Each structure stands twice: as structure tokens, then as C-alpha cells.
Amino acid sequence: MNATWEKVLAELRKRMSEHTFTAWFEPLGFLGIENSVLRISIPHRFFADWIAPRYSSEILSLACNFFSLPIERIEWVVAQEKVQEHQEKGPLPPSFESVTSPGWISSTTEGVLRRLTPKSRASDPRTPELPFTHPTTHSESARLEEATQLAARYRLHPRYRFENFVVGLSNQLAHAAALAASERPGKRYNPLFIYAKVGLGKTHLINAIGHHIRDRDPCARVIYTSAERFTSEFISALQQRRIDEFRARYRSRCDVLIVDDVQFLAGREQTQEEFFHTFNALYHADKQIVLTSDLPPHQIQALEERLVSRFQWGIAADIQPPELDTRMAILKKKAELEGIALSEEVAFYIAERVQSNIRELEGTLLRLAMQADLQKRPIDLALADFVLNPRNKEEKERGEPSIDALIAAVASHFGLRRDELIGESRHRGVAIPRMVGMYLARSELHLSYGEIGKSFGGRDHSTVLNACRRIAGLLEQGNPQIQLAINAIRSTLFPDKSPSASQGES
Ligand code: ADP
Ligand code: MG
């Protein structure tokens, strides 16, 4: 049976990207088929939520085929290493299986998704999906009114929506959890805790949650705030003796509480106490709580233990720095949103160089667009190079010499004619000056090996590369003639740059 299941998986693998398969399908386990029900074990409830709407029918039809059995539905069985139930929420439902399977997490999902103790009720696959409305003393119109007021007071960033969020391996679990939480707020992923270093999309994702919930239910009372804002509102409520109003807003008139950067609660005891009670009130009323931080809960310094443990009740997902493909996709998305014409080539050039932070990636694109506008020229590789390489830029602003001027200066220094310098002769008296010229074109003009080769009589990339290495080697050995020649040529090319200041650059 297991071998047949492998065949099903192999077939599925062909139909999706390797990333998706590794992250979502590799951790699945085949438990058997009984009474037309295919039983699949999953490491977390979360997997079923992501896979079922997307792949159930494919899995079913492939399984029917390969097993030659009638299979009508899939039962997802959560395999838990250890289920720690917290006191407040009743016993585990009978269907919650406690199967030990320590090796389930694949290397790609490890570190991305941290499994934390799930809510018991939430983990029961048979829990009916309740509509997202809560019994309340308020009429619908009162809720709508409150929701509208909150939306005006706690504005969501208009562009930070799911549509504008590019999903890649580095953020797919955080994205899936965010989407799931916004489709069934207060049900499964509560609290949802997203953590990542700066500039990787936390604020974007939680705004997207807020938008999605409000789009689906305009009566949903969503508070989107930051730990800083929560703190300052709390302090001023205390000072103005309006703490009741503050508590009513955060605890009883709120359906979804989204708090950015909770690490800023650290060390603020009174605010933590208030937040603790806010958290409890909302959580026990099944209201969705979404939090972000730059670190996972247990690593936040000076955060009360009881808050740390509550933050771990739901699910925590991290976002890693994006891979090249994702960076390219983000650049293209951003360019599309900003109406910037960006070629594949330039997107690649930027994505290759700006790696760790998406905000920086966007910043580079905008600077590029601004330069293109200023200089009234298209965004091409040369412009990208100009913007991304400040040293280059400085020199260009001072009127960087052209390659022709450089060749002329080298030829004149060695008492050669230009056509001799770039010609065929392999004589030492010509070959060495030629190599010096190539080296200088690289170190001073930052041209590519290919471009240099073209200007030096149509030589190829590897010839130039070898020449540059050879000269760099001679310089390293302290060869006085080469050193002198280079200094002299440099000072003709850059009269205001002292030779010693540019030594050592290559
Ligand atoms: P954080 O809150 O983690 O510091 P932000 O959410 O402010 O990061 O993201 C920084 C910038 O990068 C924002 O402009 C955001 O829109 C953009 N960004 C981050 N991740 C993505 C993504 N996956 N797709 C598109 N844009 C993204
Ligand atoms: Mg942020």
C-alpha cells in the first residue's frame, strides 16, 4: 500500500514546484484506506487547511487510480508529538490523535513553521465552521458603526493587501497561516504570531489580514495597532481617567486585534499586565489575535512568562529572507504597482545585489526610477549599475574618463601607439602595458571583462580576466615598475585623486 501511495506522491510532485512539494507534501504520511476513506497524517492541522482546498480532488482521483479502489474522501489526521492542553479550554476532543512522529518536519519547513500547542477545539477536524459573527448585545448596525469608527481610527495601509504580497518559499507558511486566520478569524490560528527580521513583510502581512477580514465582513471590528501605540493609548487613558473606555474598546468591542512589533512591550510591566488581560478577554471570546515581533515569543527579552506562554498558544510562523526568485517577483510586482518599466535583466541585476531586506529592494527600485526620470533615460543595466554602485556614481559625476581616454593614457605612458597597444603583438614591451590597461579599465572604470576585451582589440572575457589577475599578482609582489606605471597613469586620468588613496583597490 505504501508503495502505491509513493506513486500518488510521485505523480503529484510532477504537478507542482519542487518548493511546494517539499514544504507541503513531503511531511504527509499514508495511514491507510478504510470504508472509502483515505487517511493521511499531517504534522499540523494547518497542512490540511492549505492542501485540502487546493489539491483534494487531485489527490482523490490519483489515489482512486493507483489503488484501484473507490475513495470518496480524505481524512486528515494530525500527528502530534505531545499535546499539552492548557487548563482554560476543556479536554481534547476524541478525534485528536496523539501519534508520535518526531521526524516529520522536512528541512525546508523546519524553522519556518514552529508548531506550538494548538487550541484543542481548533484542532478538531469535525468542528463545524461557524460563521464569523459573535453573539453580542449589540445589533448589527451598532457593530457596523463601531467597525467603521475603528477602521478610521486604526487605518490599515491601503497597499498592504494579499494581492500585493508575493509568496515564495521564504514566506509561504506565514502567508498561508495569515490567509487561514483571515478566512476563519478566531478559529484555528489563534493567536497567530509572525516573526521575522526587519523589512521582510510582517507589517504587510498583518495589514493584509485586516483588509481581508474587513472585506469579508464589514461589521468586523478590527483594531490594527502597534505595541507602541497600545502603550501610549494605555498611558493616556490612565492619565485622562478613561481606562474604562480603553478597556471596552480593546476587550469587548473588538473582534480582531492585530498588534505589530510586540517586542516593544518588553520591560513595560504595567502595559504588559494590561495587555495580558486584553489578550485573555479576547481569546476566551474566540476573537482573533494577530501579533508580530522580530523574534519568536520565547526569545523576547523582558517579556513576562505568562505572555510568552500565551503567545505560544496558537501558531508561530517566521519569514526568512527571500530567495532570488522571490526577490525578482517582488521587484516586478512593485514595478507594476508603481508603473515603472522594469526589464527582466535589470530586475535580475538588482535582485542579485540586494539580498537581505525587501524594504531595501524596493528602495533601490524607487531610486532607480527617480534617476531615470531625472536623466530622462530608460531604466537599463548601465543606470542600475550607476545607482547601485556609489563609488562609480561619484566618479561619473566628476566626469569619469572613457575607455578610449584610458587606452590613450596607457599608450602614452609606455610610449606606444594606440593601435600597437590594442593590436596583436605579444612582445613583452606591448603585452605588459596592454595588461596594465585592462587592469586599470577594470579597477578604475568598473567595466565588465567582456566590455574591456571588446575595447582592447576584440579579445575575450577570459583573456582580460587573466590579464587582471596577472597585474594584481605583480602588484601584490610589490613590483616597482608596475606600481609606478599604475600610479602615473591614474594621476593623469584622475588629476584630483592622489595615487596613494586609490592604491589597493582592485
Ligand atoms: P517588516 O514589518 O517585517 O519590517 P514590511 O511589512 O514593512 O516589513 O515590509 C517592507 C516592505 O517590503 C513593504 O513595502 C512591503 O510591502 C514589502 N514586502 C515585504 N514582503 C513582501 C512580499 N512578499 N511581497 C511584496 N512586497 C513585500
Ligand atoms: Mg513592520
XYZ file of C-alpha atoms and ligand atoms in Angstrom:
534
model
C 0.000 0.000 0.000
C 2.791 2.369 0.927
C 4.498 1.877 -2.412
C 1.261 2.797 -4.147
C 0.998 5.923 -2.046
C 4.535 6.791 -3.151
C 3.285 6.591 -6.721
C 0.492 9.008 -5.926
C 3.041 11.372 -4.436
C 5.382 10.994 -7.367
C 2.586 11.949 -9.717
C 1.639 14.930 -7.589
C 5.242 16.028 -7.473
C 5.235 16.491 -11.235
C 2.333 18.854 -10.990
C 3.817 21.478 -8.714
C 7.030 23.255 -7.976
C 9.681 21.451 -6.006
C 9.333 24.050 -3.257
C 5.659 23.405 -2.809
C 6.101 19.694 -2.827
C 8.866 19.701 -0.242
C 7.088 22.076 2.045
C 3.623 20.591 1.934
C 3.654 17.034 0.660
C 6.834 15.501 1.948
C 5.660 15.630 5.568
C 2.465 13.693 4.770
C 2.096 10.122 5.926
C -0.128 7.416 4.484
C -2.255 5.747 7.159
C -4.470 3.541 5.054
C -7.782 3.319 3.268
C -10.897 2.191 5.058
C -14.515 2.386 4.015
C -13.630 4.562 1.020
C -11.779 6.995 3.224
C -8.145 7.786 2.543
C -6.401 8.582 5.808
C -3.402 10.885 5.665
C -1.367 12.027 8.603
C -0.234 15.620 8.774
C 2.143 17.304 11.185
C -0.244 20.135 11.879
C -3.849 20.959 11.224
C -2.565 23.773 9.181
C -1.422 21.412 6.427
C -4.952 20.187 5.786
C -6.177 23.752 5.606
C -3.655 24.578 2.999
C -3.707 21.377 0.972
C -7.381 20.429 1.031
C -8.844 23.338 -0.945
C -6.052 23.183 -3.495
C -5.283 19.517 -4.020
C -8.018 17.325 -2.543
C -9.628 16.450 -5.825
C -6.314 15.687 -7.477
C -5.231 13.512 -4.581
C -8.544 11.677 -4.651
C -8.513 10.981 -8.334
C -4.890 9.856 -8.341
C -5.489 7.636 -5.314
C -8.575 6.019 -6.897
C -6.481 5.316 -9.964
C -3.401 3.914 -8.349
C -5.087 1.948 -5.567
C -7.927 0.810 -7.846
C -10.306 1.407 -5.007
C -13.305 3.641 -4.660
C -12.191 6.508 -2.471
C -14.638 9.190 -1.580
C -12.927 11.433 0.831
C -9.762 12.210 2.720
C -9.439 12.169 6.442
C -6.601 14.294 7.727
C -5.118 13.043 10.957
C -2.970 15.356 12.971
C 0.115 13.636 14.270
C 1.181 15.337 17.439
C 4.332 14.665 19.333
C 2.902 15.859 22.547
C -0.323 17.562 23.233
C -0.214 19.968 26.099
C -3.614 21.268 26.794
C -3.947 24.413 28.750
C -6.444 24.461 31.545
C -8.903 27.022 30.350
C -10.152 25.126 27.338
C -11.742 21.835 28.251
C -10.421 18.372 27.334
C -9.248 17.195 23.965
C -11.843 16.017 21.510
C -11.695 12.265 20.913
C -10.574 12.584 17.321
C -7.399 14.355 18.269
C -4.817 11.675 17.874
C -1.652 11.576 19.804
C 0.707 9.885 17.407
C 4.400 10.292 17.947
C 6.237 11.141 14.780
C 9.304 13.145 15.630
C 10.920 13.106 12.232
C 8.105 14.621 10.296
C 9.388 18.083 9.707
C 11.293 18.473 6.458
C 14.374 20.598 6.356
C 12.589 23.299 4.420
C 9.680 23.640 6.752
C 11.810 23.407 9.816
C 12.477 26.850 11.139
C 9.720 28.275 9.025
C 6.825 26.822 10.875
C 7.088 26.374 14.577
C 4.479 24.074 15.849
C 3.086 25.258 19.067
C 0.348 23.857 21.213
C -2.832 24.260 19.224
C -6.182 25.130 20.645
C -7.975 21.934 21.323
C -11.268 22.855 19.780
C -9.457 24.263 16.835
C -7.685 21.011 16.186
C -10.830 19.005 15.834
C -11.392 18.449 12.145
C -15.069 17.947 12.825
C -15.622 21.279 14.446
C -18.236 22.899 12.282
C -17.199 26.171 10.741
C -19.239 28.805 12.461
C -19.961 31.940 10.563
C -17.862 34.814 11.742
C -20.393 36.534 13.920
C -20.500 36.520 17.639
C -23.484 36.644 19.908
C -23.462 40.144 21.134
C -25.745 42.582 22.813
C -25.052 44.957 20.003
C -27.220 44.980 16.980
C -25.593 44.525 13.602
C -25.892 48.202 12.858
C -24.167 49.116 16.102
C -21.351 46.732 15.191
C -21.091 48.231 11.756
C -20.908 51.678 13.277
C -18.170 50.588 15.671
C -16.309 48.783 12.918
C -16.337 51.897 10.764
C -15.087 54.062 13.605
C -12.279 51.653 14.363
C -11.314 51.481 10.702
C -10.971 55.251 10.622
C -9.047 55.355 13.853
C -6.710 52.427 13.175
C -6.053 52.805 9.478
C -4.764 49.898 7.503
C -2.082 50.561 4.931
C -4.058 50.657 1.664
C -1.457 48.792 -0.422
C -0.586 46.084 2.040
C -3.012 43.517 0.766
C -2.743 39.826 -0.030
C -2.934 40.598 -3.761
C 0.279 42.572 -3.480
C 2.117 40.071 -1.362
C 4.452 37.834 -3.313
C 4.617 34.314 -1.954
C 7.815 32.302 -2.055
C 9.485 29.575 -0.088
C 10.715 32.055 2.491
C 7.279 33.278 3.481
C 4.788 30.677 2.302
C 3.897 29.299 5.697
C 3.451 32.717 7.261
C 1.343 33.679 4.265
C -0.780 30.532 4.452
C -1.310 30.988 8.175
C -2.254 34.622 7.655
C -4.721 33.700 4.951
C -6.235 30.929 7.043
C -6.569 33.198 10.060
C -8.308 35.822 7.999
C -10.682 33.336 6.469
C -11.704 31.892 9.801
C -10.841 34.500 12.366
C -10.733 33.320 15.948
C -10.927 29.679 14.993
C -7.705 27.878 14.372
C -4.681 30.032 14.363
C -5.185 31.960 17.489
C -3.103 33.776 18.308
C -1.226 33.977 15.053
C 2.314 35.043 15.790
C 4.505 36.142 12.879
C 8.148 36.864 13.446
C 10.998 37.948 11.208
C 13.826 40.398 10.972
C 13.097 43.893 9.815
C 11.881 44.560 6.288
C 10.670 41.077 5.460
C 6.925 41.688 5.266
C 5.415 41.300 8.734
C 3.584 44.603 8.675
C 2.435 43.948 5.134
C 1.004 40.540 6.013
C -0.910 41.652 9.086
C -2.409 44.580 7.208
C -3.493 42.099 4.569
C -5.240 40.094 7.297
C -7.069 43.207 8.449
C -8.184 44.069 4.919
C -9.283 40.549 4.140
C -11.386 40.270 7.268
C -12.992 43.646 6.694
C -13.667 42.881 3.045
C -15.461 39.703 4.000
C -17.332 41.145 6.917
C -17.701 44.904 7.032
C -19.116 44.576 10.557
C -15.906 43.001 11.853
C -14.417 45.314 14.420
C -10.738 45.273 13.597
C -8.125 47.054 15.647
C -4.793 47.310 13.908
C -2.221 48.852 16.156
C 1.365 48.568 17.310
C 2.718 47.762 20.737
C 3.941 51.352 20.884
C 0.531 52.751 20.137
C -1.148 50.376 22.553
C 1.251 51.564 25.229
C 0.741 55.247 24.596
C -3.042 54.904 24.392
C -2.996 52.984 27.632
C -0.899 55.605 29.393
C -3.014 58.468 28.209
C -6.198 56.583 29.143
C -4.784 56.256 32.651
C -3.857 59.904 32.822
C -7.207 61.057 31.492
C -9.136 58.612 33.652
C -10.641 56.990 30.596
C -9.441 53.479 31.253
C -12.974 52.050 31.075
C -13.402 53.350 27.599
C -9.979 51.988 26.639
C -10.867 48.555 28.010
C -14.258 48.487 26.378
C -12.648 49.255 23.054
C -9.901 46.676 23.278
C -11.690 43.938 25.168
C -15.377 43.928 24.423
C -15.879 45.933 21.246
C -13.184 44.278 19.237
C -13.411 41.175 17.051
C -9.882 41.141 15.721
C -6.851 42.588 17.444
C -3.725 42.993 15.351
C -0.646 44.227 17.164
C 2.571 44.942 15.325
C 6.003 44.660 16.952
C 5.061 43.239 20.339
C 8.747 43.124 21.250
C 8.229 46.753 22.252
C 6.168 45.608 25.201
C 9.399 44.366 26.700
C 10.246 45.894 30.031
C 6.945 47.740 30.357
C 5.364 45.963 33.246
C 2.140 47.845 33.590
C 1.410 47.743 29.887
C 2.173 44.032 29.824
C -0.297 43.490 32.617
C -2.965 45.375 30.681
C -2.130 43.516 27.516
C -2.324 40.215 29.350
C -5.908 40.925 30.403
C -6.794 42.220 26.965
C -5.409 39.039 25.446
C -7.372 36.817 27.825
C -10.645 38.634 27.296
C -10.379 38.386 23.521
C -9.034 34.872 23.429
C -11.777 33.480 25.589
C -14.362 35.205 23.465
C -12.813 33.491 20.398
C -11.693 36.744 18.892
C -8.747 36.610 16.553
C -5.420 37.903 17.820
C -2.517 38.549 15.448
C 0.913 39.547 16.678
C 4.279 40.251 15.125
C 7.735 40.518 16.521
C 11.325 40.443 15.419
C 11.902 37.292 17.476
C 9.919 34.213 18.454
C 7.990 34.656 21.731
C 10.409 32.839 23.992
C 13.348 34.886 22.788
C 11.845 38.284 23.529
C 13.764 39.691 26.449
C 11.952 41.179 29.415
C 8.580 39.794 28.452
C 6.552 38.221 31.245
C 6.450 34.462 31.162
C 2.671 34.344 31.126
C 2.606 36.471 27.988
C 5.277 34.352 26.342
C 3.242 31.260 27.030
C 0.030 32.805 25.717
C 1.769 33.943 22.571
C 2.640 30.305 22.057
C -0.892 29.001 22.327
C -1.633 29.318 18.658
C 0.744 29.158 15.776
C 4.008 30.947 15.163
C 5.396 31.285 11.680
C 8.535 33.039 10.654
C 9.551 34.763 7.452
C 13.029 34.183 6.123
C 14.956 36.460 3.777
C 13.569 35.868 0.275
C 15.364 33.745 -2.312
C 16.403 35.195 -5.646
C 13.209 34.185 -7.460
C 11.049 35.789 -4.823
C 13.143 38.930 -4.867
C 12.699 39.156 -8.626
C 8.969 38.609 -8.325
C 8.688 41.275 -5.628
C 10.569 43.765 -7.780
C 8.309 43.086 -10.725
C 5.215 43.385 -8.577
C 6.396 46.661 -7.113
C 7.329 47.995 -10.561
C 3.879 47.085 -11.829
C 2.229 48.862 -8.881
C 4.354 51.965 -9.352
C 4.060 51.983 -13.134
C 7.805 51.512 -13.622
C 9.043 49.770 -16.773
C 11.475 47.166 -15.491
C 13.119 44.581 -17.703
C 13.890 41.044 -16.612
C 17.567 41.810 -16.965
C 17.514 44.821 -14.651
C 15.263 43.040 -12.135
C 17.824 40.276 -12.026
C 20.685 42.738 -11.636
C 19.039 44.334 -8.600
C 17.781 41.096 -7.072
C 21.242 39.635 -7.255
C 22.776 42.524 -5.371
C 20.181 43.457 -2.771
C 19.526 40.341 -0.798
C 18.516 40.545 2.773
C 15.784 43.112 3.088
C 12.726 43.740 0.967
C 12.408 47.341 2.003
C 15.882 47.942 0.638
C 14.984 46.116 -2.531
C 12.042 48.443 -3.044
C 14.143 51.457 -2.125
C 16.650 50.570 -4.828
C 13.929 50.265 -7.429
C 12.499 53.648 -6.499
C 15.898 55.326 -6.578
C 16.431 53.827 -9.987
C 13.094 55.138 -11.226
C 13.942 58.568 -9.859
C 17.316 58.650 -11.587
C 15.745 57.529 -14.852
C 13.300 60.376 -14.527
C 15.985 62.943 -13.701
C 18.244 61.873 -16.505
C 15.359 61.308 -18.912
C 16.578 57.863 -19.875
C 15.214 54.358 -19.655
C 15.985 52.018 -16.783
C 18.734 49.839 -18.174
C 21.726 47.980 -16.812
C 24.036 50.957 -17.056
C 21.670 53.057 -14.991
C 21.204 50.250 -12.479
C 24.957 49.986 -12.153
C 25.203 53.744 -11.686
C 22.614 53.734 -8.914
C 23.810 50.603 -7.169
C 27.461 51.474 -7.156
C 28.025 54.729 -5.282
C 31.755 54.797 -5.957
C 31.026 54.510 -9.609
C 28.463 57.199 -9.339
C 30.824 59.641 -7.692
C 33.344 59.177 -10.419
C 30.790 59.514 -13.138
C 29.595 62.742 -11.609
C 33.123 64.039 -11.733
C 33.308 63.083 -15.395
C 34.805 59.624 -15.476
C 37.259 59.136 -18.313
C 36.143 56.954 -21.163
C 37.852 53.701 -22.056
C 39.343 55.463 -25.067
C 40.915 58.093 -22.838
C 42.278 55.333 -20.658
C 43.801 53.499 -23.618
C 45.350 56.748 -24.819
C 46.842 57.453 -21.395
C 48.311 53.952 -21.104
C 49.772 54.086 -24.609
C 51.319 57.479 -23.992
C 52.824 56.398 -20.670
C 54.583 53.454 -22.294
C 55.468 55.363 -25.455
C 53.295 53.176 -27.668
C 50.749 53.953 -30.323
C 47.147 53.162 -29.603
C 46.922 50.564 -32.384
C 50.062 48.866 -31.060
C 48.637 48.701 -27.558
C 45.427 47.039 -28.618
C 46.991 45.103 -31.510
C 48.197 41.539 -31.866
C 51.815 41.811 -30.714
C 52.795 39.506 -27.886
C 56.065 41.205 -27.305
C 56.644 41.840 -23.631
C 57.057 45.566 -24.195
C 53.494 45.657 -25.527
C 51.819 42.789 -23.741
C 52.564 44.105 -20.253
C 51.289 47.643 -20.984
C 48.188 46.097 -22.553
C 47.562 44.083 -19.381
C 48.062 47.187 -17.261
C 45.467 48.961 -19.406
C 42.981 46.142 -18.944
C 43.607 46.103 -15.219
C 43.008 49.837 -14.970
C 39.838 49.624 -17.065
C 38.566 47.116 -14.565
C 39.703 48.776 -11.356
C 39.063 52.375 -12.294
C 36.191 52.267 -14.768
C 34.493 49.151 -13.372
C 33.791 47.820 -16.823
C 32.959 44.181 -17.346
C 35.649 41.831 -18.655
C 33.660 41.464 -21.869
C 33.448 45.201 -22.446
C 37.147 45.635 -21.770
C 38.021 42.831 -24.149
C 35.985 44.480 -26.883
C 37.816 47.776 -26.496
C 41.184 46.044 -26.418
C 41.051 44.713 -29.954
C 38.181 42.253 -29.589
C 39.751 39.980 -27.001
C 37.614 37.629 -24.995
C 36.490 37.723 -21.405
C 38.991 35.154 -20.150
C 41.988 36.925 -21.667
C 41.012 40.078 -19.774
C 40.403 38.152 -16.593
C 43.868 36.584 -16.801
C 45.462 39.939 -17.507
C 43.799 41.471 -14.450
C 44.925 38.567 -12.275
C 48.458 38.785 -13.568
C 48.748 42.508 -12.831
C 47.112 42.154 -9.441
C 49.661 39.428 -8.677
C 52.569 41.638 -9.699
C 51.230 44.448 -7.543
C 50.898 42.137 -4.615
C 54.517 41.107 -5.037
C 55.382 44.811 -4.895
C 56.730 45.051 -8.447
C 58.035 48.661 -8.584
C 57.710 49.260 -12.347
C 54.091 48.189 -12.434
C 53.315 50.148 -9.313
C 54.886 53.287 -10.722
C 53.170 52.917 -14.076
C 49.802 52.465 -12.495
C 50.200 55.413 -10.183
C 51.339 57.629 -13.019
C 48.507 56.661 -15.327
C 45.998 57.038 -12.551
C 47.133 60.525 -11.811
C 46.800 61.562 -15.449
C 43.320 60.083 -15.581
C 42.209 61.421 -12.192
C 44.228 64.556 -11.521
C 42.420 65.303 -8.250
C 42.780 61.833 -6.822
C 46.029 61.138 -5.017
C 47.623 57.914 -6.156
C 48.073 56.535 -2.677
C 44.363 56.962 -1.928
C 43.409 54.619 -4.706
C 46.057 52.040 -4.106
C 44.894 48.679 -3.064
C 41.612 48.942 -4.913
C 41.092 46.305 -7.466
P 8.517 44.364 8.381
O 7.255 44.797 9.024
O 8.781 42.903 8.513
O 9.710 45.177 8.786
P 7.248 45.324 5.996
O 5.972 44.580 6.045
O 7.202 46.755 6.393
O 8.382 44.574 6.811
O 7.841 45.169 4.519
C 8.801 46.052 3.968
C 8.428 46.364 2.541
O 8.577 45.212 1.758
C 6.982 46.791 2.394
O 6.885 47.838 1.468
C 6.271 45.565 1.876
O 5.191 45.881 1.039
C 7.368 44.883 1.096
N 7.221 43.429 1.111
C 7.649 42.587 2.062
N 7.366 41.316 1.745
C 6.750 41.365 0.556
C 6.213 40.369 -0.307
N 6.284 39.070 -0.010
N 5.628 40.766 -1.451
C 5.595 42.072 -1.774
N 6.079 43.055 -1.014
C 6.658 42.715 0.142
Mg 6.955 46.249 10.468
